[in-house]
PDB file of C-alpha atoms and ligand atoms in Angstrom:
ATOM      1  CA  UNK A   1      -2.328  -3.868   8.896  1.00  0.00           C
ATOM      2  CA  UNK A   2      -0.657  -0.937  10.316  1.00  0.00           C
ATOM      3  CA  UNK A   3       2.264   1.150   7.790  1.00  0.00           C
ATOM      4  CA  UNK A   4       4.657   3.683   9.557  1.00  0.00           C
ATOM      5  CA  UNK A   5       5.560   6.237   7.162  1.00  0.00           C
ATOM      6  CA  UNK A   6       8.694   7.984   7.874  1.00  0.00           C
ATOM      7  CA  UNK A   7       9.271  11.246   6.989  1.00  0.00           C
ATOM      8  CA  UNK A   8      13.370  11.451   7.824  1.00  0.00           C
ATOM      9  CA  UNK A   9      13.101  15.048   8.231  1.00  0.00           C
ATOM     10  CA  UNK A  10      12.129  16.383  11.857  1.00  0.00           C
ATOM     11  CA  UNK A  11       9.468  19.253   9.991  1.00  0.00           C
ATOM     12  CA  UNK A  12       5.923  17.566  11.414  1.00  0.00           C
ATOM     13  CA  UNK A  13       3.980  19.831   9.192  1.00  0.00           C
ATOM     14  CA  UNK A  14       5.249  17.842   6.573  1.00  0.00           C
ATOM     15  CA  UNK A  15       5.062  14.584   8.284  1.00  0.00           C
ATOM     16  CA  UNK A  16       0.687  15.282   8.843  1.00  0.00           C
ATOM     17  CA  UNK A  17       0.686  16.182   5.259  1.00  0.00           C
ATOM     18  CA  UNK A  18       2.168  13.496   3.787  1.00  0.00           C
ATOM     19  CA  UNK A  19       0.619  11.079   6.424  1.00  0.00           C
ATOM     20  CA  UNK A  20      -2.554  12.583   4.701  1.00  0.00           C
ATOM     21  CA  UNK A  21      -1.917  11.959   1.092  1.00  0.00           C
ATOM     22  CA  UNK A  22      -0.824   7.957   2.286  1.00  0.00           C
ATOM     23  CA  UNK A  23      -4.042   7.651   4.059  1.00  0.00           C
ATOM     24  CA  UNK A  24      -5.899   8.780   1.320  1.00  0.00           C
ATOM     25  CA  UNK A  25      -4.609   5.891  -1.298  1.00  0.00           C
ATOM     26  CA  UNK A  26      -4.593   2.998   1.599  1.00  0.00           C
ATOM     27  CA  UNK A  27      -7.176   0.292   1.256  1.00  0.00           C
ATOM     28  CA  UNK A  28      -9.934   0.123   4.327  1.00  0.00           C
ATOM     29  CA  UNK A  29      -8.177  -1.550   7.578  1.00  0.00           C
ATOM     30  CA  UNK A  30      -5.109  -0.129   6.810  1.00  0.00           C
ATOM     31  CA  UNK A  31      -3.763   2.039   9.593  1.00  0.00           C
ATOM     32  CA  UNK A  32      -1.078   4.899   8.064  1.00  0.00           C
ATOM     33  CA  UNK A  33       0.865   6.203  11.049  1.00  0.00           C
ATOM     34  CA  UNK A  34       3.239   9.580  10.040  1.00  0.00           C
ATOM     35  CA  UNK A  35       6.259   9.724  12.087  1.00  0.00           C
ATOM     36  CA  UNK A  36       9.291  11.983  12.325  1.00  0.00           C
ATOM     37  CA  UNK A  37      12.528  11.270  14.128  1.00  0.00           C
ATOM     38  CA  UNK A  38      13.255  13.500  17.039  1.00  0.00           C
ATOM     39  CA  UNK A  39      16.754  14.355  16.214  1.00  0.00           C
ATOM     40  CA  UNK A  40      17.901  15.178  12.582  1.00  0.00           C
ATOM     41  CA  UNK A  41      17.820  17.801   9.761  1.00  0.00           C
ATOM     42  CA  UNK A  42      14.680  19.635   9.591  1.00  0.00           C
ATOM     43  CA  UNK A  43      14.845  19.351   5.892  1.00  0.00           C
ATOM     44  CA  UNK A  44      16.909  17.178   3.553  1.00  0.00           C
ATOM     45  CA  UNK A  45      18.778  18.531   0.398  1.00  0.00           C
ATOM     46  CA  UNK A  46      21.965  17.652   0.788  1.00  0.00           C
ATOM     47  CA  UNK A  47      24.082  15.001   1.494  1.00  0.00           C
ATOM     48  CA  UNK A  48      25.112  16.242   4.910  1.00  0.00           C
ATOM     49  CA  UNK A  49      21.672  16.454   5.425  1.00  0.00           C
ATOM     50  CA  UNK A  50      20.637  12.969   4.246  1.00  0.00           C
ATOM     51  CA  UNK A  51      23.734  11.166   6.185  1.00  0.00           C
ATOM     52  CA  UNK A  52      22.683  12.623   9.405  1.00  0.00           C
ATOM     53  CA  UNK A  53      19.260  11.956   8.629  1.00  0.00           C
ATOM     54  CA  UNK A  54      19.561   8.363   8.920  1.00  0.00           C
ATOM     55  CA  UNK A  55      19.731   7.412  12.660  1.00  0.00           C
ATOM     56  CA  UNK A  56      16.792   9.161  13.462  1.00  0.00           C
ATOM     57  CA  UNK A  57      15.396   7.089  10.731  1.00  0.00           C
ATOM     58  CA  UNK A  58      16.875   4.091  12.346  1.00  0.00           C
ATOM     59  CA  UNK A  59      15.440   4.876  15.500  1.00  0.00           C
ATOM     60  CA  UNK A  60      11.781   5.170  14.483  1.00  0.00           C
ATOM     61  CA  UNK A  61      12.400   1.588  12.229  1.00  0.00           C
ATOM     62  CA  UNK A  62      13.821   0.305  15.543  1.00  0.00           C
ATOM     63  CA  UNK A  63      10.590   1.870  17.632  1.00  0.00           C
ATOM     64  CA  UNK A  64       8.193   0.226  14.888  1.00  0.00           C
ATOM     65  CA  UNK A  65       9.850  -3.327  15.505  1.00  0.00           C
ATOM     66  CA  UNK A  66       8.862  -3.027  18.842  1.00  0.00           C
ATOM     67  CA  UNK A  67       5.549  -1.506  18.099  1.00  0.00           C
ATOM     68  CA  UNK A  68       4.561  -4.606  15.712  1.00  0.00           C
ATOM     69  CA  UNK A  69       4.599  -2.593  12.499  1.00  0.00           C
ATOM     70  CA  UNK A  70       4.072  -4.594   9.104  1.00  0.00           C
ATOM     71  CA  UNK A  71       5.672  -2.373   6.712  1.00  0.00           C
ATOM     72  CA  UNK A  72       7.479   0.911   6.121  1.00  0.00           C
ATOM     73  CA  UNK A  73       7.344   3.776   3.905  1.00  0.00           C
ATOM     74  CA  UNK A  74      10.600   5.893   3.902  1.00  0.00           C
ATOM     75  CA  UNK A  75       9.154   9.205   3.066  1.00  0.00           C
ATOM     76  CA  UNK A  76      12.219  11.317   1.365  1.00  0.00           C
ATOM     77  CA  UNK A  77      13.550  11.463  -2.033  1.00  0.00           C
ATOM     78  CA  UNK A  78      16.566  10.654  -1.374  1.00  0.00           C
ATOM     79  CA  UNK A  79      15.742   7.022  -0.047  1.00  0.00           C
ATOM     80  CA  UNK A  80      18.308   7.446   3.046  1.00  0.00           C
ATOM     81  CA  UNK A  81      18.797   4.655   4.927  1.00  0.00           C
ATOM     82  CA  UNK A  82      16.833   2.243   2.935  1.00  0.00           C
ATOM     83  CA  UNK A  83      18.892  -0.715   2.702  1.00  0.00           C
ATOM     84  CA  UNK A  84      19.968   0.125   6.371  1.00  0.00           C
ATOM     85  CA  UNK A  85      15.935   0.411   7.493  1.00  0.00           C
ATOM     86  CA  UNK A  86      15.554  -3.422   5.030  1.00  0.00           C
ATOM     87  CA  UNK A  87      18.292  -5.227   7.846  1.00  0.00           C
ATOM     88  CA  UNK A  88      15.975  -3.777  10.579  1.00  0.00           C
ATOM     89  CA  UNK A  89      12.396  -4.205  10.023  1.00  0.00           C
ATOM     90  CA  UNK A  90      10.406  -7.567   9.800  1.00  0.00           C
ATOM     91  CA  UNK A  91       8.404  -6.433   7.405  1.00  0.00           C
ATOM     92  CA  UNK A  92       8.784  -4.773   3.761  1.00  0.00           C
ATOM     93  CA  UNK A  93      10.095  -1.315   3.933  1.00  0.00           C
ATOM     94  CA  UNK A  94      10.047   0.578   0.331  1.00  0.00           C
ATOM     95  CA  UNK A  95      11.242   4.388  -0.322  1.00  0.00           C
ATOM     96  CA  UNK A  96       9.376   7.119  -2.108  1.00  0.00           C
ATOM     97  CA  UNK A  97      12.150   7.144  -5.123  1.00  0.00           C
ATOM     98  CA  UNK A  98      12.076   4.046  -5.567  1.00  0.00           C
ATOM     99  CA  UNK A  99       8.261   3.379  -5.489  1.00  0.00           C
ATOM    100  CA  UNK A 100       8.146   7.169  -7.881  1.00  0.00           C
ATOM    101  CA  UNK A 101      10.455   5.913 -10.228  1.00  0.00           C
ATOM    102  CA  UNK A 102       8.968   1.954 -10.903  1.00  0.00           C
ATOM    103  CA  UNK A 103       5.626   2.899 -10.768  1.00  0.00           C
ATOM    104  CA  UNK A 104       5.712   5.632 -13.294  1.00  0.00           C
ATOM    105  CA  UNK A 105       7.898   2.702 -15.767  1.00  0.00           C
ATOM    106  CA  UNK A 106       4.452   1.153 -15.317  1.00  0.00           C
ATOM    107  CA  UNK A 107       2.807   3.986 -17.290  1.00  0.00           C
ATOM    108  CA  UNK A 108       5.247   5.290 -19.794  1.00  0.00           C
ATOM    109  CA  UNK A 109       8.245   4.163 -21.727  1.00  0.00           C
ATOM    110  CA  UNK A 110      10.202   7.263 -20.559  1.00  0.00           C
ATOM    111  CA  UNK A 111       9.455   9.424 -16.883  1.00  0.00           C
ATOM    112  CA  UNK A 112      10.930  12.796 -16.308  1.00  0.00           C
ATOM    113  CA  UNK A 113      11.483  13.927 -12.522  1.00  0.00           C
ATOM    114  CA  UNK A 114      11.038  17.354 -11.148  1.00  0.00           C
ATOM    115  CA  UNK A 115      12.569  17.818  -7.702  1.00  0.00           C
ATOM    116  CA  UNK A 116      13.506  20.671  -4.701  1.00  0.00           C
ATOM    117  CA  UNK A 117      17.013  21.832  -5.728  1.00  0.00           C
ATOM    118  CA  UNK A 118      19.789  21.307  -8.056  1.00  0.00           C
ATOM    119  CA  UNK A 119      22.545  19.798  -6.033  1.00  0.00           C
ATOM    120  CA  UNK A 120      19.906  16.841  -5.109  1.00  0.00           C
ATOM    121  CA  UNK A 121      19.850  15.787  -8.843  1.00  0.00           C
ATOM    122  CA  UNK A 122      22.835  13.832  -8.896  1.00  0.00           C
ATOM    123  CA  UNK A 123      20.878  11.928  -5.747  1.00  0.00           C
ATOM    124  CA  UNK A 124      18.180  11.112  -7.626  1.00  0.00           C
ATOM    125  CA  UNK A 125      20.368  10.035 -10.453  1.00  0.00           C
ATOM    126  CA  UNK A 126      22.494   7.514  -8.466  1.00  0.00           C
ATOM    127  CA  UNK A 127      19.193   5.741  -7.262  1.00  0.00           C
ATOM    128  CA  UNK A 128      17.816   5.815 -10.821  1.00  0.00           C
ATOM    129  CA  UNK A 129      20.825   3.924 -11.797  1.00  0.00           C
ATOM    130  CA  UNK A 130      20.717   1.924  -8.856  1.00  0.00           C
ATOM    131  CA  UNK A 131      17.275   0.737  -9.326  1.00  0.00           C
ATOM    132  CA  UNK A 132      17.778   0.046 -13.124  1.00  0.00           C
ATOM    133  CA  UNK A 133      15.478   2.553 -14.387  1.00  0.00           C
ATOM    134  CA  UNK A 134      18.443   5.339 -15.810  1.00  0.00           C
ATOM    135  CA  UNK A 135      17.277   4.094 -19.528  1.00  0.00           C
ATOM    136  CA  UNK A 136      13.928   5.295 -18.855  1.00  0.00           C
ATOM    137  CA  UNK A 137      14.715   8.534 -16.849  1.00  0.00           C
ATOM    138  CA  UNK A 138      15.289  11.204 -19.714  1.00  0.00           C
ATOM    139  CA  UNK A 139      15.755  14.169 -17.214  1.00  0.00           C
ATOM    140  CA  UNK A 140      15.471  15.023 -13.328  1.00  0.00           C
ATOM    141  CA  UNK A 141      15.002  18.855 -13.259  1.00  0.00           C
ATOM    142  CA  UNK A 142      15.192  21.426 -10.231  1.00  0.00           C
ATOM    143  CA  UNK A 143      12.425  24.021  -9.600  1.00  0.00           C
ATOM    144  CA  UNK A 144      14.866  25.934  -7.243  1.00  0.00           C
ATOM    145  CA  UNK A 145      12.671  26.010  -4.394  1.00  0.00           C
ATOM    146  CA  UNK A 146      14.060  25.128  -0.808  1.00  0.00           C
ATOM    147  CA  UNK A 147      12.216  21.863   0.811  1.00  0.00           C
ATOM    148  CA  UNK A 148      10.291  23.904   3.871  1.00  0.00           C
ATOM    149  CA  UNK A 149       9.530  26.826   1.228  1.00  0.00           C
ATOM    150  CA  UNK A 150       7.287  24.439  -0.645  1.00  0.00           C
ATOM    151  CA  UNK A 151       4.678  24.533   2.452  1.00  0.00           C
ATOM    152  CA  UNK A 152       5.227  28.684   2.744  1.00  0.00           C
ATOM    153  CA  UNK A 153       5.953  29.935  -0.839  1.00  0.00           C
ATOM    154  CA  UNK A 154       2.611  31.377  -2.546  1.00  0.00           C
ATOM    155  CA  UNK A 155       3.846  30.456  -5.910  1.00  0.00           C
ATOM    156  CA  UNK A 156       5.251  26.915  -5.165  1.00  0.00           C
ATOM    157  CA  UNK A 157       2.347  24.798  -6.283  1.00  0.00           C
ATOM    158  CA  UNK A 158       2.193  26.920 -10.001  1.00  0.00           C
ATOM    159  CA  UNK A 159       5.992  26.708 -10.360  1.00  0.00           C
ATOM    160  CA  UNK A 160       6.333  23.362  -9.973  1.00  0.00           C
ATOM    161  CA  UNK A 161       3.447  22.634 -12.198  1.00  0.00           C
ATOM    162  CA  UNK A 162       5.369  24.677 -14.574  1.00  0.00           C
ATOM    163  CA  UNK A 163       8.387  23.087 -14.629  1.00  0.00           C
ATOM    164  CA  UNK A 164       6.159  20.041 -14.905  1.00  0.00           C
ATOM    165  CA  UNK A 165       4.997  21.035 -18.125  1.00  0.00           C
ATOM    166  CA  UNK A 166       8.262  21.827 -19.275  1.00  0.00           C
ATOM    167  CA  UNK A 167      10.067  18.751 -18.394  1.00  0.00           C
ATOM    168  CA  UNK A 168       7.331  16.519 -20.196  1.00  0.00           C
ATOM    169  CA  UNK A 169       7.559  18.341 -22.875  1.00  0.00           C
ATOM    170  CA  UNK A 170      11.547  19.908 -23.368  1.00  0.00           C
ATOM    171  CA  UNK A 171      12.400  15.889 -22.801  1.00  0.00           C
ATOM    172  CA  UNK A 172       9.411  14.162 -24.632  1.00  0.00           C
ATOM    173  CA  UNK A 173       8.575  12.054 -21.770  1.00  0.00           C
ATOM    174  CA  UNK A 174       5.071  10.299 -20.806  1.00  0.00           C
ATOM    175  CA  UNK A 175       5.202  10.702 -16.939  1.00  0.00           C
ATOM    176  CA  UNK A 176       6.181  12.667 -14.005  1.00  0.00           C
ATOM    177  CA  UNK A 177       8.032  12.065 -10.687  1.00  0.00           C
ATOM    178  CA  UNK A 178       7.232  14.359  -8.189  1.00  0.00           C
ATOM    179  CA  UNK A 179      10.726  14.290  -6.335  1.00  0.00           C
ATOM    180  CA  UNK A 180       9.999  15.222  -2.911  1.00  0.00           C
ATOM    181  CA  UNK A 181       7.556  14.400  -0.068  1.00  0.00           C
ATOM    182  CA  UNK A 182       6.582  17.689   0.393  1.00  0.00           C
ATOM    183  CA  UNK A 183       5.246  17.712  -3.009  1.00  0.00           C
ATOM    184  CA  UNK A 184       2.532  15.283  -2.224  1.00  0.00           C
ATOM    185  CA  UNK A 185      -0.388  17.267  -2.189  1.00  0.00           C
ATOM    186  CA  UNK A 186       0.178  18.481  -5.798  1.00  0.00           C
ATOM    187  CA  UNK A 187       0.000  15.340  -7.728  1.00  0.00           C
ATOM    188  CA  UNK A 188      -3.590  15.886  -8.584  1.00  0.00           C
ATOM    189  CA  UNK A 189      -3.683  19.400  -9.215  1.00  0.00           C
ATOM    190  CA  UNK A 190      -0.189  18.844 -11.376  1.00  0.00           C
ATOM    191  CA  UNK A 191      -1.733  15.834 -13.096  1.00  0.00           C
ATOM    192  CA  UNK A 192      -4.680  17.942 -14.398  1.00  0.00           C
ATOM    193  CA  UNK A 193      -2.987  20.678 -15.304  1.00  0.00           C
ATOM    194  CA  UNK A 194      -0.475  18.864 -17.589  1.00  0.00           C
ATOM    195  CA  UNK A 195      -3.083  16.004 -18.988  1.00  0.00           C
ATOM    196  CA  UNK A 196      -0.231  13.493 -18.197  1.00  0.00           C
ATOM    197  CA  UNK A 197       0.147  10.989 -15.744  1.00  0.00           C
ATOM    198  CA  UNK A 198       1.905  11.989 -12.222  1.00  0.00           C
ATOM    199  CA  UNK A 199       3.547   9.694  -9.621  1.00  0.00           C
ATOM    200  CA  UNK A 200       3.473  10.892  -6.059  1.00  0.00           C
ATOM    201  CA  UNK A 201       6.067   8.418  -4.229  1.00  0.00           C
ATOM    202  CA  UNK A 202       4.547   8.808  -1.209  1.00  0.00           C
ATOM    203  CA  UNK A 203       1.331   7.185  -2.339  1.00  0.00           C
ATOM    204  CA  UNK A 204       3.614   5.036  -4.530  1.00  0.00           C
ATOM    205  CA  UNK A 205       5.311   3.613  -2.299  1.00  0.00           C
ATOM    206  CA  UNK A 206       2.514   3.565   0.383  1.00  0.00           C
ATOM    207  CA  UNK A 207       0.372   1.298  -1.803  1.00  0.00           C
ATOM    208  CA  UNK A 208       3.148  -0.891  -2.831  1.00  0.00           C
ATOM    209  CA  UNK A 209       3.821  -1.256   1.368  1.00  0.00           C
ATOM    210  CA  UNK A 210      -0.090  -2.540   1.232  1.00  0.00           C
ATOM    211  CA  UNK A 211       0.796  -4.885  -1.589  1.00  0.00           C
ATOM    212  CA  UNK A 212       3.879  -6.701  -0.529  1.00  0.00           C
ATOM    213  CA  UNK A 213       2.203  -7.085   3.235  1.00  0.00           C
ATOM    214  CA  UNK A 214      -1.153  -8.251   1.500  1.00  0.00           C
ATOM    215  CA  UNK A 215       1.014 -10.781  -0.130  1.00  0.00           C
ATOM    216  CA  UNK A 216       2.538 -12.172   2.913  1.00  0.00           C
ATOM    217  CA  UNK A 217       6.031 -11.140   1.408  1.00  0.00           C
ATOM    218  CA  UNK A 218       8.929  -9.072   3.243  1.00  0.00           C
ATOM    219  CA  UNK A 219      12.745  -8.490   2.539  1.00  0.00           C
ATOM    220  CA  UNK A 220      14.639 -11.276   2.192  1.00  0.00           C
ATOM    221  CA  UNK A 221      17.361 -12.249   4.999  1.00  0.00           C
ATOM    222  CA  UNK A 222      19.034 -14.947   3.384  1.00  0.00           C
ATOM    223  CA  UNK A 223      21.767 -12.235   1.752  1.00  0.00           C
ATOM    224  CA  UNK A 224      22.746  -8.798   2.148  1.00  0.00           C
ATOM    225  CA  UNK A 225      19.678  -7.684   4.004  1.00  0.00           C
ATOM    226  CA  UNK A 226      20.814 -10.503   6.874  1.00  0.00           C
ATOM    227  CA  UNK A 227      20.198  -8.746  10.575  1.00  0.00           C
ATOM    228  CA  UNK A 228      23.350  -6.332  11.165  1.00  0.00           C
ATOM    229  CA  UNK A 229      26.148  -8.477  12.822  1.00  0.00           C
ATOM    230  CA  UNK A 230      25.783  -7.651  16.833  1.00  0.00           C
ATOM    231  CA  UNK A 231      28.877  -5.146  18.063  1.00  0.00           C
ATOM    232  CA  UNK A 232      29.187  -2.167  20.032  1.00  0.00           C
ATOM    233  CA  UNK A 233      28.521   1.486  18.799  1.00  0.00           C
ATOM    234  CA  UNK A 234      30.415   4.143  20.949  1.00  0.00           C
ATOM    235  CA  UNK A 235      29.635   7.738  21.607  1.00  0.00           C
ATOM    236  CA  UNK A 236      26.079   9.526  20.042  1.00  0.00           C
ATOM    237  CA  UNK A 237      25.647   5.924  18.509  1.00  0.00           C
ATOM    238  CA  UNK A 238      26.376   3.834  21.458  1.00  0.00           C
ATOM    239  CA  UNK A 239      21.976   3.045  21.921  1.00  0.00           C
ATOM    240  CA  UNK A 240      22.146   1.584  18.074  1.00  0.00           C
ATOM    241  CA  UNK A 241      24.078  -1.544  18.529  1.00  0.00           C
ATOM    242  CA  UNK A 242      22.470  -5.249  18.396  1.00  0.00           C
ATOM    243  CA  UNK A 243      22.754  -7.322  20.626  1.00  0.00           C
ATOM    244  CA  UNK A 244      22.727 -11.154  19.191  1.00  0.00           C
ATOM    245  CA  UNK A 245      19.648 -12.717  18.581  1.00  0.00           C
ATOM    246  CA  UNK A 246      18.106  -9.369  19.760  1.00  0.00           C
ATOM    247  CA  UNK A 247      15.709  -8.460  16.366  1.00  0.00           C
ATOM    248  CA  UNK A 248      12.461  -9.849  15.801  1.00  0.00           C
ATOM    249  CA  UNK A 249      13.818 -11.071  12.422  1.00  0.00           C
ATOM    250  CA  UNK A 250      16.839 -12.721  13.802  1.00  0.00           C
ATOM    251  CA  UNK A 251      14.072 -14.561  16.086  1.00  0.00           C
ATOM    252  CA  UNK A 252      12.008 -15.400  13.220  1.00  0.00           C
ATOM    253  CA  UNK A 253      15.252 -16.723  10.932  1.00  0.00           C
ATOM    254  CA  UNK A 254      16.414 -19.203  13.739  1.00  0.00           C
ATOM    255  CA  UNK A 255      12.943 -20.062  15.018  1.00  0.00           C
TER     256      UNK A 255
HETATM  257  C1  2AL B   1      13.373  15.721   0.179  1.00  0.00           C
HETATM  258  C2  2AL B   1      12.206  15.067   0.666  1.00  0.00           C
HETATM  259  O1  2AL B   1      11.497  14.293   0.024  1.00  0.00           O
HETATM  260  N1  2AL B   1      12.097  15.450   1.962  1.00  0.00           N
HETATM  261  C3  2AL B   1      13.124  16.271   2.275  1.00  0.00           C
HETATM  262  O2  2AL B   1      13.314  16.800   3.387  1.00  0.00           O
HETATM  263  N2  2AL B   1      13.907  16.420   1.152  1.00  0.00           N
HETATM  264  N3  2AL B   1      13.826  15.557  -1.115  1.00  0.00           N
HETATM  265  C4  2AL B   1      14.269  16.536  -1.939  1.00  0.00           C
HETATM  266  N4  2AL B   1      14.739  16.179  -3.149  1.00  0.00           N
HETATM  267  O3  2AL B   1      14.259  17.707  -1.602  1.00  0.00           O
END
């Protein structure tokens, strides 16, 4: 089985570490590869930054269809481009919010999330809501520190355990979200240090990738998540559009 993992963000420091922390949780066989797009934000906290990180998303989703990949991990917090990356790919493709946020309502009655900055709260609300776990999200906090400052800042990994602590505790909830990729490598270390159970959405969602492939199931494409009807893009865009009949899924739907 091979899993692309993509990390939205063009930052491939971040991309080998969180290709590290998938490969650690996937079953034997399973081949994790950690990609970045090469055009795009080099870090994503804001909504500029998530808009324009989505066709260098697309691209590697469109790369991995003609690669033969069986599933995809988007690897930011934000989830961009997920239901765009679902009317691509043949197989199942599953974010890290999304994977964060159900698995830890597997653990606890109530989560709390502790993210990058403030002004990607509101983000991580809106998916909460969308995903129908708001009722069991009592907070989503900010430990102020800048996405590429959690690889460089000597304080990062005890300030974010802090305001781990503090979230559990100021909203009485039974889990934590780690809400960002680049937070990966903490889970454990967090986890520990709090006596409470941690999600990491990267492993989250990489293990729920392995699950729904295992299963022989992928995103539906009798609805919504139908192949993109084929028309021309123009400009920057004009290598994204379809041409009819031109995805592996609209081959498999009319085979
Ligand atoms: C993220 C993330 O996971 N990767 C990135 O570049 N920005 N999310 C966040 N809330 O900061």
């Amino acid at each position: 089985m091979r899993i692309r993992l993509v990390n939205p963000n063009t930052t491939w420091s971040m991309t080998r570490l969180i290709g590290e922390c998938a490969r650690s949780v996937a079953a034997a066989g399973v081949q994790v590869e950690a990609v970045s797009p090469s055009m795009g934000p080099s870090s994503i906290e804001s909504h500029y930054d998530e808009a324009l990180a989505v066709p260098g998303l697309l691209a590697e989703i469109a790369q991995g269809e003609a690669d033969g990949v069986d599933g995809y991990v988007v690897a930011c917090f934000g989830d961009p481009g997920l239901e765009a990356a679902r009317e691509l790919a043949r197989g199942p493709v599953v974010g890290i919010a999304e994977a964060g946020m159900r698995t830890a309502t597997y653990l606890g009655r109530s989560f709390s999330v502790v993210t990058t900055l403030g002004r990607t709260t509101g983000r991580a609300w809106d998916l909460a809501h969308a995903y129908g776990v708001a009722g069991a999200c009592r907070g989503i906090h900010a430990c102020e520190i800048p996405v590429l400052e959690l690889e460089t800042s000597p304080d990062a990994r005890e300030r974010i355990t802090e305001a781990c602590r503090e979230a559990l505790s100021r909203d009485g909830s039974d889990v934590i979200v780690l809400g960002c990729a680049g937070m990966a490598d903490l889970c454990a270390h967090v986890s520990e240090a709090i006596g409470a159970p941690v999600v990491d959405g990267v492993a989250a969602a990489t293990v729920a990738v392995q699950g729904l492939v295992t299963l022989g199931l992928s995103t539906s494409t009798v609805g919504e998540y139908a192949s993109p009807p084929p028309k021309r893009y123009d400009g920057l865009l004009s290598g994204f559009g379809l041409q009819p009949g031109s995805t592996d899924r609209d081959r498999r739907r009319t085979a």
